[in-house]
mmCIF file of C-alpha atoms and ligand atoms in Angstrom:
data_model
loop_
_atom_site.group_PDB
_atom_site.id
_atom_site.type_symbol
_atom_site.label_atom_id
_atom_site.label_comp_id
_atom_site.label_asym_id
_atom_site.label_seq_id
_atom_site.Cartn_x
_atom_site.Cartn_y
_atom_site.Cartn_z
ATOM 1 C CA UNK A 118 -10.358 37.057 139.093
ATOM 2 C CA UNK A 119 -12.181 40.129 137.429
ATOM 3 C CA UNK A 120 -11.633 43.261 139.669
ATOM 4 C CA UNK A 121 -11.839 46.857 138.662
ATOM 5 C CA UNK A 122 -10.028 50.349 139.927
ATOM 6 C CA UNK A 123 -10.320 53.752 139.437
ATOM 7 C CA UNK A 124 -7.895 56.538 139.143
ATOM 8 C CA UNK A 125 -4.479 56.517 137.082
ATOM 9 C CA UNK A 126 -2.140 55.406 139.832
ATOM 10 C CA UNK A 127 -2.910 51.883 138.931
ATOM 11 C CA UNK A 128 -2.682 52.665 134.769
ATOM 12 C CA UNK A 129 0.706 50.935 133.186
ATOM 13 C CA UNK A 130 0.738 52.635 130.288
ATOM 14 C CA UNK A 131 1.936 50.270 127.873
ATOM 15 C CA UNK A 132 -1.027 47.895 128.682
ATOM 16 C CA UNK A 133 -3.483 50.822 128.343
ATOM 17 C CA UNK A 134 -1.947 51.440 124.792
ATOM 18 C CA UNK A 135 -2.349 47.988 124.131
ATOM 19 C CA UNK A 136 -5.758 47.768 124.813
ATOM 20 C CA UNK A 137 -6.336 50.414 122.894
ATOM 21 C CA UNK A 138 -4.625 49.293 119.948
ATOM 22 C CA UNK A 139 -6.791 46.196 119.978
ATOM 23 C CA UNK A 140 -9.747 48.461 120.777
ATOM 24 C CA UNK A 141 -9.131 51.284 118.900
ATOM 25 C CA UNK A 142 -11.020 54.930 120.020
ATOM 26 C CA UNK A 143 -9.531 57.524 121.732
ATOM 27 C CA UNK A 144 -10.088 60.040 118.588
ATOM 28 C CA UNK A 145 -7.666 57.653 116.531
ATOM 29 C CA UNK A 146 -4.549 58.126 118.342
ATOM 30 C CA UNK A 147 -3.852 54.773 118.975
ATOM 31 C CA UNK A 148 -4.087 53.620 115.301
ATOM 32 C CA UNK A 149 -2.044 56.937 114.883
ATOM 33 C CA UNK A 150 0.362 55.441 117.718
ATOM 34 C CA UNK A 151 0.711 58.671 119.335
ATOM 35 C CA UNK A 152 1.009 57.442 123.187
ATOM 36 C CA UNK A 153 2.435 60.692 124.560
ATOM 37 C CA UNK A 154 -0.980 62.353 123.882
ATOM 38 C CA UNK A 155 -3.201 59.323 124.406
ATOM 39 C CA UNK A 156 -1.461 59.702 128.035
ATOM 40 C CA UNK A 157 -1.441 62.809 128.540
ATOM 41 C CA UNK A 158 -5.533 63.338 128.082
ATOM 42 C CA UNK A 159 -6.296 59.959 130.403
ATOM 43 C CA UNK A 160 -4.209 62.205 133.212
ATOM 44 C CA UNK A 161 -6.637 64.900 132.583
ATOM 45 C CA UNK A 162 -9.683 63.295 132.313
ATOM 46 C CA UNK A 163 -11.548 63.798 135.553
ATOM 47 C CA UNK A 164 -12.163 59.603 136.357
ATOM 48 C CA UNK A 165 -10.650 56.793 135.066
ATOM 49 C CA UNK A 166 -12.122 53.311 135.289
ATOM 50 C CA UNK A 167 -10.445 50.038 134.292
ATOM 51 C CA UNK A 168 -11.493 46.279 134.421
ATOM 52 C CA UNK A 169 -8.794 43.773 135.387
ATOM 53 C CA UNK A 170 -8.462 40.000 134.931
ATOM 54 C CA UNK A 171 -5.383 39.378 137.479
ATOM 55 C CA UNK A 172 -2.871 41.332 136.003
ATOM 56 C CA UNK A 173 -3.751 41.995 131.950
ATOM 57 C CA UNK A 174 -6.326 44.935 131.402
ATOM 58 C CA UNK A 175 -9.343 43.923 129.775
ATOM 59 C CA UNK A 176 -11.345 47.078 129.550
ATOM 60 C CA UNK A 177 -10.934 50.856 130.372
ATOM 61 C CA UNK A 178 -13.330 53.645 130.029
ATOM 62 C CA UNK A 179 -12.970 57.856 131.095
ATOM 63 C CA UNK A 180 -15.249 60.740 132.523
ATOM 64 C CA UNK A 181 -14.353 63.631 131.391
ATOM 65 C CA UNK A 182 -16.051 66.376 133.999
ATOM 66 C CA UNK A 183 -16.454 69.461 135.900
ATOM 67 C CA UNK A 184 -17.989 67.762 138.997
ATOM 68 C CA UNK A 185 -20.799 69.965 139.361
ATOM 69 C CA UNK A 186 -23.030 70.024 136.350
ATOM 70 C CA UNK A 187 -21.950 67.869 133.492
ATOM 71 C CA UNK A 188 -19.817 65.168 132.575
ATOM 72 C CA UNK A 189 -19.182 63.093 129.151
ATOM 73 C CA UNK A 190 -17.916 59.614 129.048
ATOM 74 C CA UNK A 191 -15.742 58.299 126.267
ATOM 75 C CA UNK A 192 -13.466 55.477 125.587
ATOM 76 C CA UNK A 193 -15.328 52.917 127.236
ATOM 77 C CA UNK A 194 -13.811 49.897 125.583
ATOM 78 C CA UNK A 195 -13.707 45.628 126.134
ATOM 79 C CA UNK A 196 -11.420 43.521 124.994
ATOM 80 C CA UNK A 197 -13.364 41.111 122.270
ATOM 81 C CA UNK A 198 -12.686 37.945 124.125
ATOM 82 C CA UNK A 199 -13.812 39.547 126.969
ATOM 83 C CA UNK A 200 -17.100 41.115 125.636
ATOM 84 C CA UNK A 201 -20.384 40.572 126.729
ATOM 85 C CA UNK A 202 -19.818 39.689 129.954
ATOM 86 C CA UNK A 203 -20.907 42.355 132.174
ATOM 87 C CA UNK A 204 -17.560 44.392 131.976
ATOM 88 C CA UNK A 205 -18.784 47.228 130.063
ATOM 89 C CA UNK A 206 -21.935 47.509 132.102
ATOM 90 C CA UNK A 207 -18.958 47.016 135.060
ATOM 91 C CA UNK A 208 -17.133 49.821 133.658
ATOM 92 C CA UNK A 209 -19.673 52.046 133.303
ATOM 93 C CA UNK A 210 -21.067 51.620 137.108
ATOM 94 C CA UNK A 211 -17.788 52.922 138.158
ATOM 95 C CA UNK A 212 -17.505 55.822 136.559
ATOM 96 C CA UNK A 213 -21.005 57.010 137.705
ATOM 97 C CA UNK A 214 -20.503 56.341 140.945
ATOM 98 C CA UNK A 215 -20.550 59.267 143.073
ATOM 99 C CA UNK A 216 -21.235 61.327 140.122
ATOM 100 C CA UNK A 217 -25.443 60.459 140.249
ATOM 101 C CA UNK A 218 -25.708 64.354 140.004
ATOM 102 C CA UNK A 219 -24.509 64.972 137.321
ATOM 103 C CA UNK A 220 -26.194 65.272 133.521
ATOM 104 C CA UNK A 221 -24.013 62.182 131.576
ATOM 105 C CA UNK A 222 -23.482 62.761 128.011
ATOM 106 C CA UNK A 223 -21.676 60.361 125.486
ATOM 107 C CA UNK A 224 -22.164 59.570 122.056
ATOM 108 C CA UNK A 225 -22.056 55.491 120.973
ATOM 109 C CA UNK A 226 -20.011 53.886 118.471
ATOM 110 C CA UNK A 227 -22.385 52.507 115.608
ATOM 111 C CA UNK A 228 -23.987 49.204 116.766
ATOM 112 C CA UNK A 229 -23.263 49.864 120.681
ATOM 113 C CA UNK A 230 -26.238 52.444 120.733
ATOM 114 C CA UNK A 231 -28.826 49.204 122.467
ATOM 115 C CA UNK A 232 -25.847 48.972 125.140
ATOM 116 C CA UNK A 233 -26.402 52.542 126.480
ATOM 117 C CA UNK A 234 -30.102 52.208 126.208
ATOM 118 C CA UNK A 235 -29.544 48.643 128.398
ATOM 119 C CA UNK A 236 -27.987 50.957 130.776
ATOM 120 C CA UNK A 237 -30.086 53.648 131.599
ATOM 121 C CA UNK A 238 -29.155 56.511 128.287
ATOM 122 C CA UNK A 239 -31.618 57.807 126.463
ATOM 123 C CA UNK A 240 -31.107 59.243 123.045
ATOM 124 C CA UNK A 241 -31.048 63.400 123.747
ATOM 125 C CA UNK A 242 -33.796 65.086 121.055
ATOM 126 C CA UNK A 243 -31.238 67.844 120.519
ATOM 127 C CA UNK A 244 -27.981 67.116 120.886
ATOM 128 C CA UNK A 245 -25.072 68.628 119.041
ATOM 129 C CA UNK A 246 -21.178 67.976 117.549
ATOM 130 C CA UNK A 247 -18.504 69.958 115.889
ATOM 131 C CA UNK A 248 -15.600 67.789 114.627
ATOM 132 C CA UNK A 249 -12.403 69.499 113.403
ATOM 133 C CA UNK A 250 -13.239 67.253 109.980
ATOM 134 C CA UNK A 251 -16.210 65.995 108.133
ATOM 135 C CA UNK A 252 -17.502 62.233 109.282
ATOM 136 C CA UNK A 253 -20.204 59.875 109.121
ATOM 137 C CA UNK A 254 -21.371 60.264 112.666
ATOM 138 C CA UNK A 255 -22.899 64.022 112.214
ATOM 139 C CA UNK A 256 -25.620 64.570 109.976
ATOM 140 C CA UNK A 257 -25.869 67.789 108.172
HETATM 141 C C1 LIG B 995 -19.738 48.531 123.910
HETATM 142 C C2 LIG B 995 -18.921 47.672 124.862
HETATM 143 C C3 LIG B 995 -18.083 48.574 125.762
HETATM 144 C C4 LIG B 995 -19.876 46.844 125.715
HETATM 145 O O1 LIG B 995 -19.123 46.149 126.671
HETATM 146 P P1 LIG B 995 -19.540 44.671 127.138
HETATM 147 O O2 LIG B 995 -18.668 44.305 128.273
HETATM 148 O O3 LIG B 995 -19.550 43.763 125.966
HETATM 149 O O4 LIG B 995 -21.037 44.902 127.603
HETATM 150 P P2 LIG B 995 -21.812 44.184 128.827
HETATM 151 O O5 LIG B 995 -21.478 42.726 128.799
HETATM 152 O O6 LIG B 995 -21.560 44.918 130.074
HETATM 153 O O7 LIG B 995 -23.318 44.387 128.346
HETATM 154 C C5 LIG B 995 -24.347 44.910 129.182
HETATM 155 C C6 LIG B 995 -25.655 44.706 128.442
HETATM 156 O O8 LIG B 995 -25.591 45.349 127.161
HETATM 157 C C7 LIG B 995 -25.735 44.387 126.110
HETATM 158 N N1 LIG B 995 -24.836 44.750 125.021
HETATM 159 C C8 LIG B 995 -23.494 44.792 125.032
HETATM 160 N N2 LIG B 995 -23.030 45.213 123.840
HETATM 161 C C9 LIG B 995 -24.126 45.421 123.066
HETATM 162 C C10 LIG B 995 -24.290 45.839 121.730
HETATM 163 N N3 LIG B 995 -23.257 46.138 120.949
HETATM 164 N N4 LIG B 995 -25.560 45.953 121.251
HETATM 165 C C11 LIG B 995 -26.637 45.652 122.030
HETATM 166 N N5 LIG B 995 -26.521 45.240 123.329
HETATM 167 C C12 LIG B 995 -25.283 45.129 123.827
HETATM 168 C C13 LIG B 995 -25.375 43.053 126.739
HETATM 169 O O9 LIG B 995 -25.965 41.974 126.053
HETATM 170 C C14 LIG B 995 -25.939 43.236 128.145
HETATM 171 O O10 LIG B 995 -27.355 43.089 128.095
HETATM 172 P P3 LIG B 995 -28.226 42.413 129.274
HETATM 173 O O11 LIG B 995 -28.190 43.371 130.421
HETATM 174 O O12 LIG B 995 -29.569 42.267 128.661
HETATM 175 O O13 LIG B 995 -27.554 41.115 129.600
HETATM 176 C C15 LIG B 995 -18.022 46.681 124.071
HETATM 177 O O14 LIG B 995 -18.813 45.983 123.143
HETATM 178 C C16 LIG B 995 -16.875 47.308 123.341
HETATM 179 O O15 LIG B 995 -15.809 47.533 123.910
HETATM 180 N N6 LIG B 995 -17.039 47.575 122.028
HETATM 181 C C17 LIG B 995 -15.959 48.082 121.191
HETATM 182 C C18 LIG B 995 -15.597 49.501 121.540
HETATM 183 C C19 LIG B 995 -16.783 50.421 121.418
HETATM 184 O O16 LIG B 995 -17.395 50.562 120.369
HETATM 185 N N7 LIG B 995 -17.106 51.082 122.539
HETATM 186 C C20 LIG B 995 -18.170 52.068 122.619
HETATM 187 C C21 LIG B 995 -17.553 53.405 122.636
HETATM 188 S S1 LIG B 995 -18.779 54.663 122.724
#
């Protein structure tokens, strides 16, 4: 049975590595295999929401947030097999629950951008990035 939860206490970290090792994201550290820090910002992100099928984790996604104002959602991720089933949508409900006030920014992997838009995003007219490196999702 599909269920989701929210919050860390729930996370066992060697699944959420492994989902993200299948998944990839989280700025590269899981193809980098650095779990310490992979961990360590999931504890600090403000909501964490995860998608369940009995006991393996299927999907995860985080709100990073100061409550009030703003928050940014990244890592929202399936498992292949278990794509396109209403999970990410799933995932994605959670994590703006309760937080309807705030203004929800995230950028989309290329070819998820119609999944967003299927869920209520609209593409911002003047929105910015800095990366620490040069790379093919910022335009000069
Ligand atoms: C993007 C992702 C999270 C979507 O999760 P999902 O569980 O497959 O999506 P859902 O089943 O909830 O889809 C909800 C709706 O979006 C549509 N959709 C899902 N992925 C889509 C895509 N890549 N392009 C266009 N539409 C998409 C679904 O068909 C569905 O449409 P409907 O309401 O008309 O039926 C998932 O494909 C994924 O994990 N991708 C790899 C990681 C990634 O790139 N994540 C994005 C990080 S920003």
């Amino acid at each position: 049975m599909l269920t989701y939860k929210t919050g860390i206490d729930c996370i066992n970290w060697s699944k959420l590595f492994q989902l993200y090792d299948r998944i990839g994201l989280v700025a590269g550290l899981a193809k980098s295999r650095e779990y310490e820090k992979i961990k360590e910002a999931f504890v600090q992100s403000y909501k964490l929401a995860t998608a369940w099928d009995g006991d393996s984790l299927v999907g995860a996604g985080r709100l990073l947030s100061d409550g009030i104002c703003y928050g940014m959602i990244f890592d929202l991720g399936v498992l292949p097999e278990y794509q396109r089933m209403g999970i990410g949508r799933g995932i994605l409900d959670q994590l703006l629950q309760n937080n309807e006030h705030l203004r929800v920014h995230l950028t989309s992997t290329f070819g998820t951008e119609d999944f967003y838009k299927k869920n209520g995003f609209k593409q911002h007219k003047t929105a910015f990035a800095k990366y620490p490196f040069d790379s093919e999702y910022l335009m000069d």
